Amino acid sequence: MKLKSAIKKPRRTKRPVPKPTEDALARLLAEAALAEKAEAVVILDVAGILDYTDHFVIASGKSARQAQAIAANIQRAALAAGSRVHGVEGEEDGNWILVDAGTVIAHVFYAPVRQFYDLEKLWGDAKRTEIEDKAQG
């Protein structure tokens, strides 16, 4: 016959992951892009310019397939940080992939497509922060 223990085991509850600030989320998504060897990663602070988001993260891949991998890693990082991914566009062809994480929108380009659209010039009055790969820089 088994005796039940008088000591109750504590219940394990999942603690919610605290959401990072907008600046921290932008940096986190930029670093997720760098983890997939993205090039020319830039954060634009568009909070005072646009009303639907606070930051753009812009990154380039050397191929459409690499751009897809970068975008997938950005999505994983946003979800791991407790942020929602509201939508993803352009994933199929990989030329320009938009990942909407609410206060941060990531634009992942195949490099020649990025040069054509030149979002940095379009949003030229936004504060710009270039993110360098710590392994290279």
mmCIF file of N, CA and C in Angstrom:
data_model
loop_
_atom_site.group_PDB
_atom_site.id
_atom_site.type_symbol
_atom_site.label_atom_id
_atom_site.label_comp_id
_atom_site.label_asym_id
_atom_site.label_seq_id
_atom_site.Cartn_x
_atom_site.Cartn_y
_atom_site.Cartn_z
ATOM 1 N N MET A 1 0.834 -1.175 0.000
ATOM 2 C CA MET A 1 0.000 0.000 0.000
ATOM 3 C C MET A 1 0.886 1.249 0.000
ATOM 4 N N LYS A 2 0.542 2.179 -0.878
ATOM 5 C CA LYS A 2 1.315 3.429 -0.982
ATOM 6 C C LYS A 2 0.705 4.463 -0.066
ATOM 7 N N LEU A 3 1.569 5.171 0.605
ATOM 8 C CA LEU A 3 1.119 6.271 1.452
ATOM 9 C C LEU A 3 1.271 7.583 0.698
ATOM 10 N N LYS A 4 0.290 8.401 0.793
ATOM 11 C CA LYS A 4 0.383 9.714 0.163
ATOM 12 C C LYS A 4 1.228 10.617 1.037
ATOM 13 N N SER A 5 2.040 11.375 0.399
ATOM 14 C CA SER A 5 2.888 12.311 1.120
ATOM 15 C C SER A 5 2.047 13.438 1.693
ATOM 16 N N ALA A 6 2.374 13.817 2.886
ATOM 17 C CA ALA A 6 1.662 14.922 3.537
ATOM 18 C C ALA A 6 2.111 16.266 2.981
ATOM 19 N N ILE A 7 3.261 16.266 2.338
ATOM 20 C CA ILE A 7 3.790 17.505 1.780
ATOM 21 C C ILE A 7 3.318 17.618 0.334
ATOM 22 N N LYS A 8 2.629 18.670 0.053
ATOM 23 C CA LYS A 8 2.154 18.889 -1.302
ATOM 24 C C LYS A 8 3.247 19.548 -2.138
ATOM 25 N N LYS A 9 3.357 19.076 -3.344
ATOM 26 C CA LYS A 9 4.321 19.668 -4.258
ATOM 27 C C LYS A 9 3.767 21.004 -4.753
ATOM 28 N N PRO A 10 4.632 21.988 -4.862
ATOM 29 C CA PRO A 10 4.147 23.278 -5.370
ATOM 30 C C PRO A 10 3.741 23.146 -6.834
ATOM 31 N N ARG A 11 2.690 23.848 -7.186
ATOM 32 C CA ARG A 11 2.242 23.861 -8.576
ATOM 33 C C ARG A 11 3.165 24.732 -9.389
ATOM 34 N N ARG A 12 3.531 24.218 -10.495
ATOM 35 C CA ARG A 12 4.358 25.021 -11.402
ATOM 36 C C ARG A 12 3.443 25.790 -12.320
ATOM 37 N N THR A 13 3.627 27.061 -12.339
ATOM 38 C CA THR A 13 2.835 27.902 -13.235
ATOM 39 C C THR A 13 3.774 28.590 -14.206
ATOM 40 N N LYS A 14 3.291 28.778 -15.378
ATOM 41 C CA LYS A 14 4.084 29.509 -16.363
ATOM 42 C C LYS A 14 4.022 30.988 -16.037
ATOM 43 N N ARG A 15 5.173 31.558 -15.914
ATOM 44 C CA ARG A 15 5.223 32.999 -15.711
ATOM 45 C C ARG A 15 5.235 33.672 -17.065
ATOM 46 N N PRO A 16 4.449 34.708 -17.205
ATOM 47 C CA PRO A 16 4.458 35.401 -18.495
ATOM 48 C C PRO A 16 5.812 36.062 -18.743
ATOM 49 N N VAL A 17 6.252 35.997 -19.968
ATOM 50 C CA VAL A 17 7.506 36.637 -20.342
ATOM 51 C C VAL A 17 7.251 38.142 -20.386
ATOM 52 N N PRO A 18 8.033 38.926 -19.635
ATOM 53 C CA PRO A 18 7.810 40.374 -19.695
ATOM 54 C C PRO A 18 8.159 40.905 -21.080
ATOM 55 N N LYS A 19 7.267 41.744 -21.597
ATOM 56 C CA LYS A 19 7.490 42.315 -22.925
ATOM 57 C C LYS A 19 8.595 43.360 -22.860
ATOM 58 N N PRO A 20 9.496 43.336 -23.839
ATOM 59 C CA PRO A 20 10.541 44.362 -23.864
ATOM 60 C C PRO A 20 9.959 45.702 -24.311
ATOM 61 N N THR A 21 10.669 46.765 -24.014
ATOM 62 C CA THR A 21 10.266 48.090 -24.485
ATOM 63 C C THR A 21 10.398 48.120 -26.009
ATOM 64 N N GLU A 22 9.828 49.145 -26.629
ATOM 65 C CA GLU A 22 9.908 49.249 -28.083
ATOM 66 C C GLU A 22 11.356 49.304 -28.564
ATOM 67 N N ASP A 23 12.187 50.101 -27.870
ATOM 68 C CA ASP A 23 13.600 50.196 -28.252
ATOM 69 C C ASP A 23 14.298 48.851 -28.107
ATOM 70 N N ALA A 24 14.028 48.162 -27.005
ATOM 71 C CA ALA A 24 14.657 46.866 -26.769
ATOM 72 C C ALA A 24 14.171 45.828 -27.776
ATOM 73 N N LEU A 25 12.891 45.873 -28.131
ATOM 74 C CA LEU A 25 12.360 44.938 -29.117
ATOM 75 C C LEU A 25 12.994 45.189 -30.482
ATOM 76 N N ALA A 26 13.147 46.439 -30.860
ATOM 77 C CA ALA A 26 13.787 46.764 -32.133
ATOM 78 C C ALA A 26 15.215 46.231 -32.155
ATOM 79 N N ARG A 27 15.943 46.425 -31.078
ATOM 80 C CA ARG A 27 17.328 45.939 -30.987
ATOM 81 C C ARG A 27 17.359 44.411 -31.047
ATOM 82 N N LEU A 28 16.424 43.772 -30.342
ATOM 83 C CA LEU A 28 16.344 42.313 -30.322
ATOM 84 C C LEU A 28 16.083 41.750 -31.726
ATOM 85 N N LEU A 29 15.167 42.368 -32.462
ATOM 86 C CA LEU A 29 14.864 41.902 -33.810
ATOM 87 C C LEU A 29 16.027 42.167 -34.763
ATOM 88 N N ALA A 30 16.733 43.261 -34.559
ATOM 89 C CA ALA A 30 17.920 43.549 -35.369
ATOM 90 C C ALA A 30 19.000 42.496 -35.114
ATOM 91 N N GLU A 31 19.178 42.125 -33.851
ATOM 92 C CA GLU A 31 20.165 41.107 -33.512
ATOM 93 C C GLU A 31 19.752 39.736 -34.045
ATOM 94 N N ALA A 32 18.452 39.473 -34.094
ATOM 95 C CA ALA A 32 17.972 38.217 -34.681
ATOM 96 C C ALA A 32 18.302 38.173 -36.170
ATOM 97 N N ALA A 33 18.223 39.320 -36.831
ATOM 98 C CA ALA A 33 18.604 39.387 -38.251
ATOM 99 C C ALA A 33 20.097 39.119 -38.412
ATOM 100 N N LEU A 34 20.890 39.719 -37.540
ATOM 101 C CA LEU A 34 22.339 39.509 -37.603
ATOM 102 C C LEU A 34 22.718 38.055 -37.346
ATOM 103 N N ALA A 35 21.940 37.378 -36.519
ATOM 104 C CA ALA A 35 22.216 35.972 -36.225
ATOM 105 C C ALA A 35 22.118 35.105 -37.473
ATOM 106 N N GLU A 36 21.368 35.582 -38.468
ATOM 107 C CA GLU A 36 21.249 34.870 -39.749
ATOM 108 C C GLU A 36 22.120 35.524 -40.824
ATOM 109 N N LYS A 37 23.133 36.268 -40.385
ATOM 110 C CA LYS A 37 24.112 36.894 -41.284
ATOM 111 C C LYS A 37 23.525 37.980 -42.186
ATOM 112 N N ALA A 38 22.540 38.700 -41.681
ATOM 113 C CA ALA A 38 21.976 39.824 -42.434
ATOM 114 C C ALA A 38 23.037 40.910 -42.587
ATOM 115 N N GLU A 39 22.884 41.682 -43.633
ATOM 116 C CA GLU A 39 23.811 42.770 -43.894
ATOM 117 C C GLU A 39 23.097 44.110 -43.758
ATOM 118 N N ALA A 40 23.885 45.146 -43.461
ATOM 119 C CA ALA A 40 23.403 46.530 -43.405
ATOM 120 C C ALA A 40 22.134 46.656 -42.560
ATOM 121 N N VAL A 41 22.192 46.176 -41.331
ATOM 122 C CA VAL A 41 21.025 46.218 -40.444
ATOM 123 C C VAL A 41 20.914 47.610 -39.837
ATOM 124 N N VAL A 42 19.725 48.196 -39.973
ATOM 125 C CA VAL A 42 19.469 49.569 -39.527
ATOM 126 C C VAL A 42 18.150 49.595 -38.763
ATOM 127 N N ILE A 43 18.113 50.397 -37.702
ATOM 128 C CA ILE A 43 16.857 50.666 -36.996
ATOM 129 C C ILE A 43 16.500 52.122 -37.256
ATOM 130 N N LEU A 44 15.288 52.355 -37.733
ATOM 131 C CA LEU A 44 14.784 53.718 -37.911
ATOM 132 C C LEU A 44 13.726 53.985 -36.857
ATOM 133 N N ASP A 45 13.880 55.075 -36.123
ATOM 134 C CA ASP A 45 12.900 55.489 -35.118
ATOM 135 C C ASP A 45 11.884 56.388 -35.815
ATOM 136 N N VAL A 46 10.714 55.822 -36.101
ATOM 137 C CA VAL A 46 9.683 56.558 -36.838
ATOM 138 C C VAL A 46 8.499 56.950 -35.947
ATOM 139 N N ALA A 47 8.721 56.931 -34.635
ATOM 140 C CA ALA A 47 7.637 57.193 -33.673
ATOM 141 C C ALA A 47 6.984 58.551 -33.878
ATOM 142 N N GLY A 48 7.732 59.567 -34.154
ATOM 143 C CA GLY A 48 7.158 60.891 -34.342
ATOM 144 C C GLY A 48 6.667 61.149 -35.753
ATOM 145 N N ILE A 49 6.929 60.211 -36.653
ATOM 146 C CA ILE A 49 6.591 60.391 -38.059
ATOM 147 C C ILE A 49 5.355 59.586 -38.450
ATOM 148 N N LEU A 50 5.272 58.357 -37.961
ATOM 149 C CA LEU A 50 4.159 57.463 -38.283
ATOM 150 C C LEU A 50 3.319 57.202 -37.048
ATOM 151 N N ASP A 51 2.054 56.894 -37.252
ATOM 152 C CA ASP A 51 1.204 56.613 -36.098
ATOM 153 C C ASP A 51 0.920 55.125 -35.919
ATOM 154 N N TYR A 52 1.358 54.274 -36.846
ATOM 155 C CA TYR A 52 1.056 52.848 -36.747
ATOM 156 C C TYR A 52 2.210 51.993 -36.232
ATOM 157 N N THR A 53 3.390 52.570 -36.067
ATOM 158 C CA THR A 53 4.527 51.833 -35.515
ATOM 159 C C THR A 53 5.549 52.819 -34.975
ATOM 160 N N ASP A 54 6.471 52.318 -34.152
ATOM 161 C CA ASP A 54 7.503 53.170 -33.576
ATOM 162 C C ASP A 54 8.868 52.997 -34.236
ATOM 163 N N HIS A 55 9.146 51.773 -34.704
ATOM 164 C CA HIS A 55 10.456 51.484 -35.284
ATOM 165 C C HIS A 55 10.341 50.618 -36.524
ATOM 166 N N PHE A 56 11.263 50.855 -37.448
ATOM 167 C CA PHE A 56 11.499 49.952 -38.563
ATOM 168 C C PHE A 56 12.854 49.301 -38.324
ATOM 169 N N VAL A 57 12.938 48.018 -38.550
ATOM 170 C CA VAL A 57 14.223 47.333 -38.628
ATOM 171 C C VAL A 57 14.371 46.948 -40.093
ATOM 172 N N ILE A 58 15.465 47.363 -40.696
ATOM 173 C CA ILE A 58 15.696 47.083 -42.110
ATOM 174 C C ILE A 58 16.972 46.255 -42.217
ATOM 175 N N ALA A 59 16.887 45.159 -42.979
ATOM 176 C CA ALA A 59 18.031 44.262 -43.135
ATOM 177 C C ALA A 59 18.032 43.686 -44.545
ATOM 178 N N SER A 60 19.200 43.236 -44.986
ATOM 179 C CA SER A 60 19.345 42.651 -46.316
ATOM 180 C C SER A 60 19.941 41.259 -46.233
ATOM 181 N N GLY A 61 19.533 40.434 -47.202
ATOM 182 C CA GLY A 61 20.134 39.123 -47.392
ATOM 183 C C GLY A 61 20.766 39.056 -48.768
ATOM 184 N N LYS A 62 21.732 38.157 -48.932
ATOM 185 C CA LYS A 62 22.423 38.019 -50.212
ATOM 186 C C LYS A 62 21.595 37.244 -51.233
ATOM 187 N N SER A 63 20.530 36.612 -50.764
ATOM 188 C CA SER A 63 19.646 35.865 -51.659
ATOM 189 C C SER A 63 18.235 35.906 -51.076
ATOM 190 N N ALA A 64 17.254 35.532 -51.894
ATOM 191 C CA ALA A 64 15.875 35.472 -51.407
ATOM 192 C C ALA A 64 15.740 34.430 -50.304
ATOM 193 N N ARG A 65 16.433 33.311 -50.458
ATOM 194 C CA ARG A 65 16.384 32.252 -49.442
ATOM 195 C C ARG A 65 16.960 32.742 -48.108
ATOM 196 N N GLN A 66 18.055 33.492 -48.152
ATOM 197 C CA GLN A 66 18.612 34.032 -46.915
ATOM 198 C C GLN A 66 17.655 35.049 -46.305
ATOM 199 N N ALA A 67 17.016 35.864 -47.123
ATOM 200 C CA ALA A 67 16.031 36.824 -46.611
ATOM 201 C C ALA A 67 14.904 36.094 -45.899
ATOM 202 N N GLN A 68 14.469 34.958 -46.429
ATOM 203 C CA GLN A 68 13.429 34.157 -45.785
ATOM 204 C C GLN A 68 13.904 33.637 -44.426
ATOM 205 N N ALA A 69 15.155 33.192 -44.355
ATOM 206 C CA ALA A 69 15.710 32.690 -43.088
ATOM 207 C C ALA A 69 15.821 33.811 -42.059
ATOM 208 N N ILE A 70 16.215 34.986 -42.508
ATOM 209 C CA ILE A 70 16.321 36.147 -41.616
ATOM 210 C C ILE A 70 14.940 36.488 -41.053
ATOM 211 N N ALA A 71 13.939 36.547 -41.931
ATOM 212 C CA ALA A 71 12.578 36.882 -41.497
ATOM 213 C C ALA A 71 12.033 35.841 -40.526
ATOM 214 N N ALA A 72 12.310 34.573 -40.777
ATOM 215 C CA ALA A 72 11.848 33.508 -39.877
ATOM 216 C C ALA A 72 12.488 33.654 -38.500
ATOM 217 N N ASN A 73 13.769 34.005 -38.463
ATOM 218 C CA ASN A 73 14.440 34.178 -37.172
ATOM 219 C C ASN A 73 13.919 35.405 -36.441
ATOM 220 N N ILE A 74 13.579 36.449 -37.163
ATOM 221 C CA ILE A 74 12.977 37.644 -36.555
ATOM 222 C C ILE A 74 11.639 37.276 -35.918
ATOM 223 N N GLN A 75 10.845 36.484 -36.610
ATOM 224 C CA GLN A 75 9.552 36.045 -36.058
ATOM 225 C C GLN A 75 9.749 35.241 -34.782
ATOM 226 N N ARG A 76 10.695 34.300 -34.806
ATOM 227 C CA ARG A 76 10.973 33.490 -33.608
ATOM 228 C C ARG A 76 11.393 34.368 -32.436
ATOM 229 N N ALA A 77 12.252 35.347 -32.708
ATOM 230 C CA ALA A 77 12.743 36.232 -31.648
ATOM 231 C C ALA A 77 11.614 37.074 -31.061
ATOM 232 N N ALA A 78 10.730 37.582 -31.915
ATOM 233 C CA ALA A 78 9.602 38.389 -31.434
ATOM 234 C C ALA A 78 8.698 37.552 -30.533
ATOM 235 N N LEU A 79 8.383 36.346 -30.961
ATOM 236 C CA LEU A 79 7.513 35.473 -30.164
ATOM 237 C C LEU A 79 8.181 35.066 -28.859
ATOM 238 N N ALA A 80 9.469 34.773 -28.893
ATOM 239 C CA ALA A 80 10.197 34.394 -27.682
ATOM 240 C C ALA A 80 10.248 35.540 -26.679
ATOM 241 N N ALA A 81 10.204 36.772 -27.183
ATOM 242 C CA ALA A 81 10.239 37.951 -26.310
ATOM 243 C C ALA A 81 8.863 38.303 -25.763
ATOM 244 N N GLY A 82 7.850 37.536 -26.148
ATOM 245 C CA GLY A 82 6.506 37.811 -25.649
ATOM 246 C C GLY A 82 5.723 38.789 -26.494
ATOM 247 N N SER A 83 6.239 39.110 -27.662
ATOM 248 C CA SER A 83 5.557 40.028 -28.566
ATOM 249 C C SER A 83 4.713 39.224 -29.547
ATOM 250 N N ARG A 84 3.691 39.829 -30.083
ATOM 251 C CA ARG A 84 2.863 39.177 -31.100
ATOM 252 C C ARG A 84 3.395 39.520 -32.479
ATOM 253 N N VAL A 85 3.267 38.573 -33.378
ATOM 254 C CA VAL A 85 3.537 38.843 -34.785
ATOM 255 C C VAL A 85 2.175 38.960 -35.442
ATOM 256 N N HIS A 86 1.828 40.183 -35.820
ATOM 257 C CA HIS A 86 0.493 40.463 -36.353
ATOM 258 C C HIS A 86 0.327 40.007 -37.794
ATOM 259 N N GLY A 87 1.426 39.936 -38.518
ATOM 260 C CA GLY A 87 1.347 39.498 -39.898
ATOM 261 C C GLY A 87 2.710 39.454 -40.545
ATOM 262 N N VAL A 88 2.786 38.664 -41.613
ATOM 263 C CA VAL A 88 4.007 38.552 -42.403
ATOM 264 C C VAL A 88 3.591 38.598 -43.869
ATOM 265 N N GLU A 89 4.250 39.422 -44.635
ATOM 266 C CA GLU A 89 3.951 39.555 -46.063
ATOM 267 C C GLU A 89 5.220 39.342 -46.876
ATOM 268 N N GLY A 90 5.093 38.746 -48.045
ATOM 269 C CA GLY A 90 6.203 38.600 -48.971
ATOM 270 C C GLY A 90 7.117 37.423 -48.714
ATOM 271 N N GLU A 91 6.710 36.560 -47.808
ATOM 272 C CA GLU A 91 7.564 35.429 -47.425
ATOM 273 C C GLU A 91 7.795 34.446 -48.577
ATOM 274 N N GLU A 92 6.816 34.313 -49.445
ATOM 275 C CA GLU A 92 6.896 33.320 -50.513
ATOM 276 C C GLU A 92 8.043 33.592 -51.482
ATOM 277 N N ASP A 93 8.142 34.834 -51.966
ATOM 278 C CA ASP A 93 9.181 35.110 -52.954
ATOM 279 C C ASP A 93 10.494 35.573 -52.328
ATOM 280 N N GLY A 94 10.446 36.142 -51.141
ATOM 281 C CA GLY A 94 11.668 36.496 -50.423
ATOM 282 C C GLY A 94 12.383 37.740 -50.896
ATOM 283 N N ASN A 95 11.757 38.531 -51.760
ATOM 284 C CA ASN A 95 12.407 39.762 -52.213
ATOM 285 C C ASN A 95 12.273 40.896 -51.200
ATOM 286 N N TRP A 96 11.090 41.033 -50.625
ATOM 287 C CA TRP A 96 10.822 42.039 -49.584
ATOM 288 C C TRP A 96 9.836 41.399 -48.624
ATOM 289 N N ILE A 97 10.308 41.081 -47.449
ATOM 290 C CA ILE A 97 9.471 40.436 -46.442
ATOM 291 C C ILE A 97 9.225 41.429 -45.317
ATOM 292 N N LEU A 98 7.973 41.623 -44.998
ATOM 293 C CA LEU A 98 7.588 42.530 -43.922
ATOM 294 C C LEU A 98 7.069 41.691 -42.754
ATOM 295 N N VAL A 99 7.665 41.887 -41.575
ATOM 296 C CA VAL A 99 7.234 41.202 -40.355
ATOM 297 C C VAL A 99 6.692 42.274 -39.415
ATOM 298 N N ASP A 100 5.390 42.224 -39.141
ATOM 299 C CA ASP A 100 4.725 43.213 -38.300
ATOM 300 C C ASP A 100 4.655 42.704 -36.870
ATOM 301 N N ALA A 101 5.486 43.273 -36.011
ATOM 302 C CA ALA A 101 5.477 42.933 -34.585
ATOM 303 C C ALA A 101 4.883 44.087 -33.777
ATOM 304 N N GLY A 102 3.962 44.816 -34.361
ATOM 305 C CA GLY A 102 3.264 45.899 -33.661
ATOM 306 C C GLY A 102 4.076 47.173 -33.618
ATOM 307 N N THR A 103 4.762 47.389 -32.529
ATOM 308 C CA THR A 103 5.535 48.623 -32.374
ATOM 309 C C THR A 103 6.828 48.601 -33.169
ATOM 310 N N VAL A 104 7.166 47.436 -33.712
ATOM 311 C CA VAL A 104 8.345 47.303 -34.567
ATOM 312 C C VAL A 104 7.939 46.543 -35.825
ATOM 313 N N ILE A 105 8.273 47.100 -36.971
ATOM 314 C CA ILE A 105 8.038 46.420 -38.240
ATOM 315 C C ILE A 105 9.395 46.168 -38.878
ATOM 316 N N ALA A 106 9.666 44.903 -39.176
ATOM 317 C CA ALA A 106 10.930 44.534 -39.806
ATOM 318 C C ALA A 106 10.730 44.398 -41.306
ATOM 319 N N HIS A 107 11.641 44.981 -42.068
ATOM 320 C CA HIS A 107 11.664 44.880 -43.522
ATOM 321 C C HIS A 107 12.933 44.114 -43.881
ATOM 322 N N VAL A 108 12.769 42.939 -44.438
ATOM 323 C CA VAL A 108 13.911 42.129 -44.834
ATOM 324 C C VAL A 108 13.913 42.040 -46.356
ATOM 325 N N PHE A 109 15.004 42.488 -46.943
ATOM 326 C CA PHE A 109 15.100 42.581 -48.398
ATOM 327 C C PHE A 109 16.164 41.652 -48.953
ATOM 328 N N TYR A 110 15.934 41.207 -50.181
ATOM 329 C CA TYR A 110 17.016 40.712 -51.019
ATOM 330 C C TYR A 110 17.734 41.996 -51.437
ATOM 331 N N ALA A 111 19.053 42.035 -51.296
ATOM 332 C CA ALA A 111 19.833 43.278 -51.391
ATOM 333 C C ALA A 111 19.500 44.177 -52.596
ATOM 334 N N PRO A 112 19.422 43.670 -53.833
ATOM 335 C CA PRO A 112 19.106 44.575 -54.952
ATOM 336 C C PRO A 112 17.727 45.234 -54.835
ATOM 337 N N VAL A 113 16.780 44.529 -54.241
ATOM 338 C CA VAL A 113 15.433 45.082 -54.060
ATOM 339 C C VAL A 113 15.480 46.211 -53.032
ATOM 340 N N ARG A 114 16.288 46.042 -52.001
ATOM 341 C CA ARG A 114 16.428 47.098 -50.989
ATOM 342 C C ARG A 114 16.971 48.374 -51.612
ATOM 343 N N GLN A 115 17.944 48.248 -52.490
ATOM 344 C CA GLN A 115 18.512 49.427 -53.152
ATOM 345 C C GLN A 115 17.462 50.135 -54.000
ATOM 346 N N PHE A 116 16.606 49.373 -54.644
ATOM 347 C CA PHE A 116 15.572 49.964 -55.496
ATOM 348 C C PHE A 116 14.574 50.782 -54.683
ATOM 349 N N TYR A 117 14.079 50.215 -53.566
ATOM 350 C CA TYR A 117 13.048 50.902 -52.779
ATOM 351 C C TYR A 117 13.624 51.944 -51.817
ATOM 352 N N ASP A 118 14.828 51.754 -51.339
ATOM 353 C CA ASP A 118 15.568 52.725 -50.521
ATOM 354 C C ASP A 118 14.717 53.363 -49.415
ATOM 355 N N LEU A 119 14.226 52.533 -48.505
ATOM 356 C CA LEU A 119 13.392 53.028 -47.401
ATOM 357 C C LEU A 119 14.121 54.021 -46.502
ATOM 358 N N GLU A 120 15.431 53.862 -46.367
ATOM 359 C CA GLU A 120 16.188 54.796 -45.523
ATOM 360 C C GLU A 120 16.100 56.220 -46.069
ATOM 361 N N LYS A 121 16.110 56.354 -47.379
ATOM 362 C CA LYS A 121 15.982 57.684 -47.984
ATOM 363 C C LYS A 121 14.541 58.186 -47.859
ATOM 364 N N LEU A 122 13.582 57.282 -48.066
ATOM 365 C CA LEU A 122 12.172 57.652 -47.962
ATOM 366 C C LEU A 122 11.844 58.187 -46.568
ATOM 367 N N TRP A 123 12.382 57.549 -45.527
ATOM 368 C CA TRP A 123 12.169 57.978 -44.146
ATOM 369 C C TRP A 123 13.437 58.659 -43.633
ATOM 370 N N GLY A 124 14.005 59.533 -44.441
ATOM 371 C CA GLY A 124 15.275 60.187 -44.136
ATOM 372 C C GLY A 124 15.273 61.039 -42.888
ATOM 373 N N ASP A 125 14.113 61.544 -42.447
ATOM 374 C CA ASP A 125 14.090 62.376 -41.242
ATOM 375 C C ASP A 125 13.966 61.551 -39.968
ATOM 376 N N ALA A 126 13.926 60.229 -40.078
ATOM 377 C CA ALA A 126 13.860 59.367 -38.884
ATOM 378 C C ALA A 126 15.259 59.194 -38.301
ATOM 379 N N LYS A 127 15.309 59.092 -36.979
ATOM 380 C CA LYS A 127 16.589 58.821 -36.320
ATOM 381 C C LYS A 127 17.053 57.434 -36.749
ATOM 382 N N ARG A 128 18.307 57.339 -37.131
ATOM 383 C CA ARG A 128 18.862 56.110 -37.690
ATOM 384 C C ARG A 128 19.922 55.523 -36.769
ATOM 385 N N THR A 129 19.834 54.218 -36.498
ATOM 386 C CA THR A 129 20.836 53.515 -35.709
ATOM 387 C C THR A 129 21.310 52.310 -36.504
ATOM 388 N N GLU A 130 22.579 52.305 -36.863
ATOM 389 C CA GLU A 130 23.138 51.162 -37.585
ATOM 390 C C GLU A 130 23.600 50.132 -36.568
ATOM 391 N N ILE A 131 23.254 48.890 -36.812
ATOM 392 C CA ILE A 131 23.584 47.804 -35.901
ATOM 393 C C ILE A 131 24.675 46.968 -36.546
ATOM 394 N N GLU A 132 25.775 46.827 -35.835
ATOM 395 C CA GLU A 132 26.895 46.046 -36.367
ATOM 396 C C GLU A 132 26.942 44.685 -35.717
ATOM 397 N N ASP A 133 27.383 43.718 -36.490
ATOM 398 C CA ASP A 133 27.554 42.361 -35.996
ATOM 399 C C ASP A 133 28.730 42.360 -35.029
ATOM 400 N N LYS A 134 28.479 41.973 -33.787
ATOM 401 C CA LYS A 134 29.527 41.976 -32.761
ATOM 402 C C LYS A 134 30.644 41.000 -33.106
ATOM 403 N N ALA A 135 30.315 39.931 -33.825
ATOM 404 C CA ALA A 135 31.325 38.954 -34.208
ATOM 405 C C ALA A 135 32.281 39.531 -35.253
ATOM 406 N N GLN A 136 31.774 40.433 -36.092
ATOM 407 C CA GLN A 136 32.604 41.039 -37.129
ATOM 408 C C GLN A 136 33.173 42.383 -36.697
ATOM 409 N N GLY A 137 32.352 43.169 -35.960
ATOM 410 C CA GLY A 137 32.717 44.547 -35.620
ATOM 411 C C GLY A 137 33.502 44.598 -34.406
#
